[in-house]
Coordinates of C-alpha atoms in Angstrom, one line a residue:
M15 CA -18.8 -26.8 13.2
R16 CA -16.2 -28.0 10.7
R17 CA -17.5 -27.9 7.1
R18 CA -17.7 -31.1 5.2
R19 CA -16.0 -29.7 2.1
L20 CA -12.7 -31.2 3.3
A21 CA -13.9 -34.6 2.3
P22 CA -12.7 -34.6 -1.3
L23 CA -9.1 -34.1 -0.2
L24 CA -9.3 -37.0 2.2
A25 CA -10.8 -39.3 -0.4
V26 CA -7.6 -39.2 -2.6
S27 CA -3.9 -39.5 -1.8
V28 CA -2.1 -36.4 -0.9
T29 CA 0.5 -37.2 -3.5
A30 CA -2.1 -37.3 -6.3
T31 CA -3.6 -34.1 -5.1
L32 CA -0.3 -32.2 -5.1
A33 CA 1.3 -33.5 -8.2
P34 CA 0.2 -30.5 -10.4
V35 CA 1.5 -28.0 -7.9
L36 CA 5.0 -29.1 -8.9
A37 CA 4.5 -27.8 -12.5
T38 CA 7.6 -25.8 -13.4
S39 CA 7.6 -25.8 -17.2
T40 CA 5.0 -25.3 -19.8
A41 CA 4.1 -28.9 -19.3
T42 CA 1.3 -29.5 -16.9
A43 CA 3.2 -31.4 -14.2
A44 CA 6.9 -31.3 -14.9
T45 CA 9.4 -32.5 -12.4
P46 CA 11.2 -29.7 -10.5
P47 CA 14.7 -29.3 -11.8
T48 CA 16.5 -29.6 -8.4
A49 CA 14.4 -32.3 -6.7
S50 CA 13.0 -35.6 -7.6
S51 CA 9.2 -35.7 -8.0
S52 CA 8.6 -38.0 -5.1
A53 CA 10.9 -36.1 -2.7
A54 CA 9.3 -32.8 -3.7
T55 CA 5.8 -34.2 -3.3
G56 CA 6.7 -35.5 0.1
A57 CA 7.9 -32.1 1.2
L58 CA 4.7 -30.6 -0.1
D59 CA 2.6 -33.1 1.9
Q60 CA 3.3 -31.0 5.0
Y61 CA 2.0 -27.9 3.4
V62 CA -1.3 -29.5 2.4
K63 CA -1.9 -30.7 5.9
Q64 CA -2.1 -27.1 7.2
K65 CA -5.3 -26.2 8.8
P66 CA -5.9 -22.4 8.5
R67 CA -6.8 -20.7 11.8
W68 CA -9.6 -18.5 10.5
K69 CA -10.5 -15.5 12.5
R70 CA -12.2 -12.1 12.0
C71 CA -9.9 -10.1 9.7
E72 CA -10.2 -6.8 11.6
A73 CA -12.0 -5.7 14.7
D74 CA -14.3 -3.5 12.7
A75 CA -14.6 -5.8 9.7
P76 CA -17.8 -7.8 9.1
A77 CA -17.8 -10.9 11.3
E78 CA -18.2 -13.2 8.2
F79 CA -15.0 -11.8 6.6
E80 CA -12.3 -14.2 7.9
C81 CA -8.6 -14.2 7.5
A82 CA -5.8 -16.7 8.1
T83 CA -2.1 -17.2 7.2
I84 CA -0.6 -20.3 5.7
K85 CA 2.9 -21.2 4.7
V86 CA 4.1 -21.8 1.2
P87 CA 7.6 -22.7 -0.2
L88 CA 9.6 -19.7 -1.3
D89 CA 11.1 -21.9 -4.1
Y90 CA 8.9 -24.8 -5.3
R91 CA 11.9 -26.5 -6.8
V92 CA 13.1 -26.9 -3.2
P93 CA 9.9 -27.2 -1.2
G94 CA 11.7 -28.3 1.9
G95 CA 13.7 -25.0 2.0
K96 CA 12.6 -21.5 3.1
R97 CA 9.0 -20.9 3.7
I98 CA 7.0 -17.7 3.4
D99 CA 3.6 -16.5 4.6
L100 CA 0.5 -16.3 2.4
A101 CA -2.3 -14.1 3.8
I102 CA -5.7 -15.5 2.8
S103 CA -9.3 -14.5 3.4
R104 CA -12.8 -15.8 2.8
I105 CA -16.5 -15.1 3.0
R106 CA -18.5 -18.3 3.0
S107 CA -21.4 -19.0 0.7
T108 CA -24.6 -17.4 1.9
T109 CA -26.5 -20.6 1.2
P110 CA -24.3 -23.7 1.8
D111 CA -26.8 -26.1 0.2
K112 CA -26.5 -24.2 -3.1
R113 CA -22.7 -23.9 -2.9
H114 CA -20.8 -24.9 -6.0
G115 CA -17.2 -24.3 -4.8
V116 CA -14.7 -21.5 -4.3
L117 CA -14.2 -18.3 -6.2
F118 CA -10.7 -16.9 -6.1
S119 CA -10.0 -13.4 -7.3
N120 CA -7.2 -10.9 -8.0
P121 CA -7.5 -7.1 -8.4
G122 CA -4.5 -6.6 -10.7
G123 CA -1.0 -5.2 -10.3
P124 CA 1.5 -6.8 -10.2
G125 CA 1.7 -5.8 -6.6
G126 CA -2.1 -5.4 -6.0
Q127 CA -3.3 -6.5 -2.6
G128 CA -6.1 -9.1 -2.9
L129 CA -6.8 -9.9 0.7
Y130 CA -9.9 -7.6 0.8
M131 CA -11.2 -8.8 -2.6
P132 CA -14.0 -10.9 -1.0
L133 CA -15.5 -7.7 0.4
G134 CA -15.4 -6.1 -3.0
M135 CA -16.8 -9.1 -4.7
R136 CA -19.6 -9.4 -2.2
E137 CA -20.5 -5.8 -2.8
R138 CA -20.5 -6.2 -6.6
L139 CA -21.7 -9.8 -7.2
P140 CA -25.4 -10.6 -7.4
E141 CA -26.8 -12.6 -4.5
S142 CA -27.2 -15.6 -6.7
A143 CA -23.5 -15.8 -7.3
Q144 CA -22.7 -15.3 -3.6
Q145 CA -24.8 -18.3 -2.9
K146 CA -22.8 -20.4 -5.2
Y147 CA -19.3 -19.7 -3.9
D148 CA -17.1 -19.2 -0.9
L149 CA -15.3 -16.0 -1.9
I150 CA -11.5 -16.4 -1.5
G151 CA -9.0 -13.6 -1.4
F152 CA -5.2 -13.5 -0.9
D153 CA -2.3 -11.1 -1.0
P154 CA 0.0 -12.6 -3.7
R155 CA 3.4 -13.7 -2.4
G156 CA 5.7 -10.7 -1.6
V157 CA 2.7 -8.4 -1.5
G158 CA 0.8 -6.8 1.4
R159 CA 0.7 -9.2 4.3
S160 CA 2.2 -12.1 2.4
S161 CA 5.8 -11.8 3.4
P162 CA 6.1 -8.3 1.8
V163 CA 9.2 -7.5 -0.1
S164 CA 11.0 -4.1 -0.1
C165 CA 13.9 -2.5 -2.0
D166 CA 14.2 0.4 0.4
L167 CA 13.3 2.8 -2.4
E168 CA 12.8 6.5 -1.8
P169 CA 9.6 8.0 -3.3
D170 CA 11.4 9.7 -6.2
E171 CA 13.0 6.3 -7.1
E172 CA 9.5 4.9 -7.5
N173 CA 8.7 7.3 -10.3
W174 CA 9.4 5.0 -13.2
L175 CA 7.5 6.3 -16.2
R176 CA 10.1 8.8 -17.4
P177 CA 10.0 10.7 -20.7
Y178 CA 13.1 10.5 -22.8
K179 CA 15.3 13.6 -22.6
K180 CA 18.7 13.5 -24.3
E181 CA 20.3 15.4 -21.5
L182 CA 18.8 13.3 -18.8
F183 CA 19.1 9.8 -20.3
D184 CA 22.4 9.0 -18.5
K185 CA 20.7 10.0 -15.2
D186 CA 17.8 7.7 -16.0
V187 CA 20.2 4.8 -16.7
A188 CA 21.8 5.4 -13.3
W189 CA 18.4 5.4 -11.7
A190 CA 17.4 2.1 -13.3
R191 CA 20.7 0.5 -12.3
E192 CA 20.4 1.9 -8.7
V193 CA 16.8 0.5 -8.3
A194 CA 17.9 -3.0 -9.5
D195 CA 21.0 -2.9 -7.2
K196 CA 19.0 -1.8 -4.2
C197 CA 16.4 -4.6 -4.8
R198 CA 19.2 -7.1 -5.2
E199 CA 20.9 -6.0 -2.0
K200 CA 17.7 -5.8 0.1
A201 CA 15.9 -8.9 -1.1
G202 CA 18.1 -10.7 -3.6
D203 CA 17.3 -14.1 -2.1
T204 CA 13.6 -13.6 -2.3
L205 CA 12.8 -11.5 -5.4
P206 CA 13.7 -14.2 -8.0
H207 CA 10.8 -16.3 -6.6
I208 CA 8.2 -13.5 -6.6
T209 CA 6.8 -14.5 -10.0
T210 CA 3.4 -15.1 -11.6
R211 CA 4.2 -18.8 -11.9
N212 CA 4.9 -19.2 -8.2
T213 CA 1.7 -17.2 -7.4
A214 CA -0.2 -19.7 -9.5
R215 CA 1.4 -22.5 -7.6
D216 CA 0.4 -20.8 -4.4
M217 CA -3.2 -20.7 -5.6
D218 CA -3.1 -24.4 -6.3
L219 CA -1.6 -25.2 -3.0
L220 CA -4.3 -23.2 -1.3
R221 CA -6.9 -25.1 -3.4
A222 CA -5.5 -28.3 -1.9
I223 CA -5.5 -27.0 1.6
L224 CA -9.1 -25.9 1.2
G225 CA -10.0 -29.4 0.1
E226 CA -11.2 -28.4 -3.3
K227 CA -10.8 -30.3 -6.6
K228 CA -11.1 -27.2 -8.7
I229 CA -11.2 -23.4 -8.3
S230 CA -13.3 -20.8 -10.1
Y231 CA -11.7 -17.4 -10.6
V232 CA -12.3 -13.7 -11.5
G233 CA -9.1 -11.8 -12.3
Y234 CA -8.8 -8.2 -13.5
S235 CA -6.0 -6.8 -15.6
Y236 CA -2.7 -8.4 -14.3
G237 CA -5.1 -10.9 -12.7
T238 CA -6.0 -12.2 -16.2
Y239 CA -2.4 -13.1 -16.8
L240 CA -2.2 -14.8 -13.4
G241 CA -5.4 -16.7 -14.3
A242 CA -4.1 -17.7 -17.8
V243 CA -0.8 -19.0 -16.2
Y244 CA -2.9 -21.0 -13.8
T245 CA -4.8 -22.6 -16.6
Q246 CA -1.6 -23.5 -18.3
L247 CA 0.1 -25.1 -15.3
F248 CA -3.1 -26.7 -13.8
P249 CA -5.6 -27.2 -16.6
G250 CA -7.4 -29.9 -14.7
R251 CA -8.0 -27.7 -11.7
A252 CA -9.6 -24.7 -13.5
D253 CA -13.4 -24.5 -13.3
R254 CA -15.1 -21.2 -14.3
F255 CA -12.5 -18.5 -15.1
V256 CA -13.5 -14.9 -15.9
L257 CA -10.6 -12.8 -17.2
D258 CA -11.6 -9.2 -17.3
S259 CA -9.5 -6.5 -19.1
A260 CA -6.9 -8.8 -20.4
V261 CA -3.1 -9.0 -20.7
D262 CA -1.5 -10.5 -23.9
P263 CA 0.7 -13.3 -22.5
A264 CA 3.1 -13.0 -25.4
R265 CA 3.9 -9.4 -24.4
A266 CA 4.6 -9.9 -20.7
W267 CA 6.0 -7.5 -19.7
R268 CA 7.9 -5.0 -21.7
G269 CA 5.5 -5.3 -24.6
M270 CA 2.5 -4.7 -22.3
I271 CA 4.0 -1.4 -21.0
Q272 CA 4.5 -0.4 -24.6
W273 CA 0.8 -1.2 -25.3
W274 CA 0.0 1.9 -23.3
A275 CA 1.6 4.0 -26.0
E276 CA 0.4 2.1 -28.9
G277 CA -3.2 1.9 -27.6
A278 CA -3.3 5.6 -26.9
E279 CA -2.9 6.7 -30.5
P280 CA -6.3 5.4 -31.9
A281 CA -7.9 6.7 -28.7
F282 CA -6.4 10.2 -29.4
D283 CA -7.7 10.1 -32.9
R284 CA -11.1 9.2 -31.7
W285 CA -11.0 12.0 -29.2
T286 CA -10.1 14.7 -31.8
E287 CA -13.1 13.5 -33.9
W288 CA -15.4 13.7 -30.9
A289 CA -14.2 17.1 -29.8
A290 CA -14.4 18.5 -33.4
A291 CA -18.0 17.3 -33.7
R292 CA -18.7 19.4 -30.7
S293 CA -16.6 22.5 -31.5
E294 CA -19.5 24.8 -30.9
K295 CA -19.7 23.7 -27.3
Y296 CA -16.0 23.3 -26.5
G297 CA -14.1 25.5 -28.9
L298 CA -11.1 23.3 -29.4
G299 CA -11.3 23.2 -33.2
D300 CA -13.7 22.6 -36.1
T301 CA -11.8 19.6 -37.5
P302 CA -9.9 16.7 -35.9
K303 CA -6.7 18.2 -37.2
E304 CA -7.5 21.6 -35.5
V305 CA -8.3 19.9 -32.2
G306 CA -5.0 18.0 -32.3
R307 CA -3.1 21.2 -33.0
T308 CA -4.8 22.9 -30.0
F309 CA -3.6 20.1 -27.8
W310 CA 0.0 20.0 -29.1
D311 CA 0.2 23.8 -29.0
L312 CA -0.5 23.5 -25.2
V313 CA 2.2 20.9 -24.8
A314 CA 4.7 23.1 -26.6
Q315 CA 3.7 26.1 -24.5
A316 CA 4.2 24.0 -21.3
D317 CA 7.5 22.8 -22.5
E318 CA 8.7 26.4 -22.9
E319 CA 7.3 27.4 -19.5
P320 CA 5.2 25.1 -17.2
I321 CA 1.5 26.0 -17.0
E322 CA 0.3 26.9 -13.5
V323 CA -2.5 24.5 -12.7
D324 CA -4.1 25.0 -9.3
G325 CA -0.8 26.3 -8.0
Q326 CA 1.2 23.5 -9.5
P327 CA 3.6 23.8 -12.5
T328 CA 2.5 21.5 -15.2
T329 CA 5.0 20.6 -18.0
G330 CA 4.4 19.3 -21.5
D331 CA 5.4 15.9 -20.3
D332 CA 2.9 16.0 -17.5
I333 CA 0.2 16.9 -20.1
R334 CA 1.2 14.1 -22.4
S335 CA 1.3 11.6 -19.6
G336 CA -2.1 12.6 -18.2
M337 CA -3.7 12.7 -21.6
R338 CA -2.6 9.1 -22.2
G339 CA -5.2 7.8 -19.7
A340 CA -7.8 10.6 -20.1
V341 CA -8.2 10.3 -23.9
F342 CA -9.9 6.9 -23.6
S343 CA -13.0 8.9 -22.4
P344 CA -13.5 11.7 -24.9
E345 CA -15.7 13.8 -22.8
Y346 CA -13.4 13.6 -19.8
A347 CA -10.4 14.5 -22.0
T348 CA -12.2 17.3 -23.7
E349 CA -13.3 19.0 -20.5
G350 CA -9.7 18.7 -19.2
V351 CA -8.2 20.3 -22.3
V352 CA -10.7 23.1 -22.1
E353 CA -9.7 23.9 -18.6
L354 CA -6.0 23.5 -19.5
K355 CA -6.5 26.1 -22.2
K356 CA -7.9 28.5 -19.7
A357 CA -5.0 27.9 -17.3
A358 CA -2.5 28.5 -20.1
A359 CA -4.1 31.9 -20.8
G360 CA -3.9 32.8 -17.1
R361 CA -7.6 32.5 -16.5
P362 CA -9.2 30.6 -13.5
A363 CA -9.7 26.9 -14.3
S364 CA -11.4 23.9 -12.6
A365 CA -8.8 21.9 -10.6
K366 CA -11.1 18.9 -10.6
K367 CA -11.4 18.8 -14.4
L368 CA -7.6 19.3 -14.6
A369 CA -6.9 16.3 -12.4
A370 CA -5.9 14.2 -15.3
F371 CA -2.8 16.4 -15.8
T372 CA -2.0 17.2 -12.2
G373 CA -2.5 13.7 -10.8
S374 CA -4.5 15.1 -7.9
E375 CA -7.3 12.6 -8.3
Q376 CA -5.2 9.5 -9.1
P377 CA -5.6 6.6 -6.6
G378 CA -3.0 6.7 -3.8
T379 CA -0.1 4.4 -3.5
A380 CA -0.1 1.5 -1.0
G381 CA 2.0 3.4 1.5
A382 CA -0.8 5.2 3.3
A383 CA -2.7 2.0 4.0
A384 CA 0.4 -0.1 4.3
D385 CA 1.7 1.6 7.4
A386 CA -1.2 0.2 9.5
A387 CA -0.4 -3.3 8.3
E388 CA 3.4 -2.9 8.7
V389 CA 3.9 -3.2 5.0
P390 CA 7.0 -1.4 3.5
S391 CA 6.0 1.8 1.8
D392 CA 7.7 0.7 -1.4
N393 CA 6.1 -2.8 -1.4
M394 CA 3.8 -2.2 -4.4
T395 CA 6.8 -1.0 -6.5
A396 CA 9.2 -3.6 -5.3
S397 CA 6.8 -6.5 -6.0
F398 CA 5.8 -4.9 -9.3
W399 CA 9.4 -5.0 -10.5
A400 CA 9.9 -8.5 -9.1
V401 CA 7.2 -9.8 -11.4
V402 CA 7.7 -7.5 -14.4
C403 CA 11.4 -8.2 -14.5
G404 CA 11.5 -11.7 -13.1
D405 CA 8.7 -13.3 -15.1
N406 CA 10.5 -12.9 -18.4
S407 CA 14.0 -11.4 -18.2
A408 CA 14.5 -12.3 -21.9
A409 CA 12.1 -9.6 -22.9
W410 CA 14.4 -6.9 -21.5
S411 CA 17.6 -5.8 -23.3
R412 CA 20.8 -5.5 -21.3
D413 CA 22.0 -2.7 -23.5
P414 CA 21.0 0.7 -22.2
E415 CA 21.6 2.3 -25.7
S416 CA 18.9 0.1 -27.1
Y417 CA 16.4 1.8 -24.8
R418 CA 17.5 5.2 -26.0
Q419 CA 16.9 4.2 -29.6
D420 CA 13.5 2.7 -28.8
A421 CA 12.4 5.8 -26.9
I422 CA 13.4 8.1 -29.7
E423 CA 11.7 5.9 -32.4
D424 CA 8.6 5.3 -30.3
K425 CA 8.1 9.0 -29.4
G426 CA 8.0 9.5 -33.2
R427 CA 5.5 6.7 -33.8
Y428 CA 3.4 7.2 -30.7
P429 CA 4.0 10.9 -29.7
L430 CA 1.6 10.9 -26.7
F431 CA 3.5 8.3 -24.7
G432 CA 6.0 6.3 -26.7
D433 CA 9.1 7.5 -25.0
F434 CA 7.6 7.0 -21.5
A435 CA 6.8 3.4 -22.3
S436 CA 10.0 2.4 -24.1
S437 CA 12.7 4.2 -22.2
I438 CA 14.9 2.4 -19.8
K439 CA 13.5 0.5 -16.8
P440 CA 15.2 -1.4 -13.9
C441 CA 14.7 -4.7 -15.7
A442 CA 17.7 -3.8 -17.9
F443 CA 19.8 -4.6 -14.9
W444 CA 17.8 -7.4 -13.2
D445 CA 19.1 -10.9 -12.7
K446 CA 18.1 -13.6 -15.1
S447 CA 14.8 -15.3 -14.5
V448 CA 15.0 -18.6 -12.6
E449 CA 12.4 -20.1 -15.1
P450 CA 11.5 -19.3 -18.6
A451 CA 8.3 -17.3 -19.3
T452 CA 5.1 -19.3 -19.4
R453 CA 3.9 -20.0 -22.9
V454 CA 0.1 -19.9 -22.6
N455 CA -1.5 -22.1 -25.2
N456 CA -4.4 -24.3 -23.9
K457 CA -8.0 -25.3 -24.4
V458 CA -9.3 -24.6 -20.9
G459 CA -12.7 -23.0 -21.0
S460 CA -12.7 -19.4 -19.8
L461 CA -14.5 -16.1 -20.5
V462 CA -12.5 -13.0 -21.6
V463 CA -14.2 -9.7 -21.0
Q464 CA -13.0 -6.5 -22.7
N465 CA -14.0 -2.9 -23.2
E466 CA -13.2 -1.5 -26.6
W467 CA -11.6 1.6 -25.1
D468 CA -9.4 0.5 -22.2
S469 CA -6.4 2.6 -21.3
Q470 CA -4.4 -0.1 -19.5
T471 CA -5.1 -3.2 -21.5
P472 CA -6.2 -2.1 -25.0
L473 CA -8.6 -4.2 -27.0
P474 CA -5.9 -5.9 -29.1
S475 CA -4.4 -7.2 -25.9
G476 CA -7.7 -8.9 -24.9
Q477 CA -8.1 -10.3 -28.4
A478 CA -4.6 -11.8 -28.2
L479 CA -5.4 -13.6 -24.9
H480 CA -8.7 -14.9 -26.4
A481 CA -6.8 -16.3 -29.4
T482 CA -4.2 -17.9 -27.0
L483 CA -6.8 -19.5 -24.8
K484 CA -8.4 -21.7 -27.5
G485 CA -11.2 -22.9 -25.2
S486 CA -12.3 -19.3 -24.4
K487 CA -15.1 -17.2 -25.5
M488 CA -14.9 -13.4 -25.5
I489 CA -17.3 -10.5 -24.6
T490 CA -16.4 -7.3 -26.4
V491 CA -18.1 -4.1 -25.2
L492 CA -18.3 -1.8 -28.2
G493 CA -17.9 1.8 -27.1
G494 CA -17.0 0.5 -23.6
E495 CA -14.7 2.9 -21.7
G496 CA -12.7 2.2 -18.6
H497 CA -10.4 -0.5 -17.2
G498 CA -12.5 -3.3 -15.6
V499 CA -15.8 -4.3 -17.0
Y500 CA -17.7 -6.7 -14.7
P501 CA -20.1 -5.8 -13.2
N502 CA -21.0 -2.4 -14.6
G503 CA -24.8 -2.5 -14.8
N504 CA -24.9 -3.4 -18.5
A505 CA -27.4 -6.2 -18.8
C506 CA -25.6 -7.8 -21.8
T507 CA -22.2 -8.1 -20.1
D508 CA -23.4 -8.7 -16.5
G509 CA -25.9 -11.2 -17.6
T510 CA -23.4 -13.2 -19.7
V511 CA -20.7 -13.3 -17.0
T512 CA -23.1 -14.0 -14.1
G513 CA -24.8 -16.8 -16.1
Y514 CA -21.4 -18.4 -16.7
L515 CA -20.5 -18.2 -13.0
L516 CA -23.8 -19.7 -12.1
N517 CA -24.1 -22.6 -14.6
G518 CA -20.6 -23.0 -15.9
K519 CA -21.8 -22.8 -19.6
L520 CA -19.8 -20.5 -21.9
P521 CA -21.7 -18.7 -24.6
A522 CA -22.0 -20.7 -27.8
K523 CA -20.0 -18.0 -29.6
D524 CA -18.3 -14.7 -28.9
V525 CA -20.6 -12.0 -27.6
T526 CA -20.7 -8.3 -28.6
C527 CA -22.4 -5.9 -26.3
E528 CA -23.1 -2.2 -26.7
A529 CA -21.9 0.1 -24.0
T530 CA -24.5 2.4 -22.4
A531 CA -24.0 5.8 -20.9
D532 CA -24.6 4.3 -17.4
S533 CA -22.2 1.4 -17.9
N534 CA -19.4 3.7 -19.1
A535 CA -20.1 6.0 -16.1
E536 CA -19.8 3.0 -13.8
G537 CA -16.6 2.0 -15.5
R538 CA -15.0 5.4 -15.0
K539 CA -16.2 5.4 -11.4
N540 CA -14.6 2.1 -10.8
Q541 CA -11.3 3.2 -12.4
K542 CA -11.1 6.3 -10.2
R543 CA -12.2 4.6 -7.0
D544 CA -9.6 5.3 -4.3
V545 CA -10.0 2.1 -2.3
L546 CA -11.4 -1.3 -2.4
P547 CA -14.9 -1.6 -0.9
G548 CA -14.7 -2.1 2.9
S549 CA -10.9 -1.7 2.9
P550 CA -8.3 1.0 3.4
L551 CA -6.3 -0.4 0.5
P552 CA -6.0 1.2 -2.9
E553 CA -7.8 -0.6 -5.8
R554 CA -5.2 0.1 -8.5
A555 CA -2.6 2.6 -9.4
P556 CA -2.6 4.4 -12.7
D557 CA 0.8 3.0 -13.7
R558 CA -0.1 -0.7 -13.1
F559 CA -2.2 -3.3 -14.8

């Protein structure tokens, strides 16, 4: 039986419904630069008339988890041109008579596959919220099953967080140039259009196809930026927006990568204080300074000769890189350093507790799950660079020498990770963006949710998004650890977010919650989770947002 929710679309003209989809500048509904507004809208009419052919997503998937494929323009400036696939999914409201609308979601990335998000959201959302919404998922353009892009990269070419070494810098420059060249050669006609702005347009086109006047949304990490861009381009279409673990739009994207180094330093200081206060138990030093010296002595030893960790040589750079994420949970970091100290002395050590430095417990890449879906093994990396380089090419210097200087300076300022974050990336050789970066600055109501100790999007990043979205309110979880907050079993955070999703009312003022041991444990579990619930796909990679 066809659902009656298509009625709102039929009650208004298609042209009126689609006008905002054409937004191409920071204005809400700017005319595409290469086509008249009427001609472009006419071309888009055909897209809105699509009727998704919903069917069970997988033979062994729940029957109510349905998938379909729609067509979207590769280039919204020329909507009559090449079309690409957008893979979409849904789980309908459990109680149609209580249904409020649709709830879109995004897991992060860029390059994260979102098709299975409805399964994850169903597992994590309270029943009251599931009654309110059809849960809508999609693989963003160029990702997963949505016309996936590839650069034909070899596994070693996907290793992109490289520490600065004077003797290796020319080799790193050659690597960055080669990645950009391979991407241009393999997918040069497509990659310029794999951007956050176009993904936001896809979301609005999908909204129109579904017959909805507005969408609600839960976005994590990179998904907060996608959500913020949507509110900027389509403010009248945004209903209830939850932006969890937030990206600072002004720092997309080189500055956001550099946040990883800047944010790690206060976390490192917090860790040294925590470990020193427990010196009797852990033996890493009686003062924060002594704890820090213990760590850096281990780095220096591993620089001289790699430390054997569970049969794997671990360098000083490996230790610095692993500690960058681990240090946001002092207990986890402390236990790891204790075991590293044992390994450095040639004594047996716990491989599990050393996983932060060996990478053995990090979430897998998309490749293993991608094979079954015929997705290129380098798709996550190729789509990552398409967005990170293509959203805002102006953020990336074209002078390789400038990256050398930045890496040297930032290693001095942020010794744990500064050179990793600031050294050269393929964006130095990427083509110029086809559109300017989105300047987010609006009054659309939204709820920003942020842990105080987040390794991927540090607290100042969330505070910056909150300041930029002038209609937003913010939940800050003091003492909160982990990347991704909602839901985590904390009555303060979960109650506030769920209440907003149910009634659409933002808190009267910003909310401060206190983390609990259980909520932090849940946050760490979510961060380490290998796959999305009910899916073979990885939730997030440690070097993504």
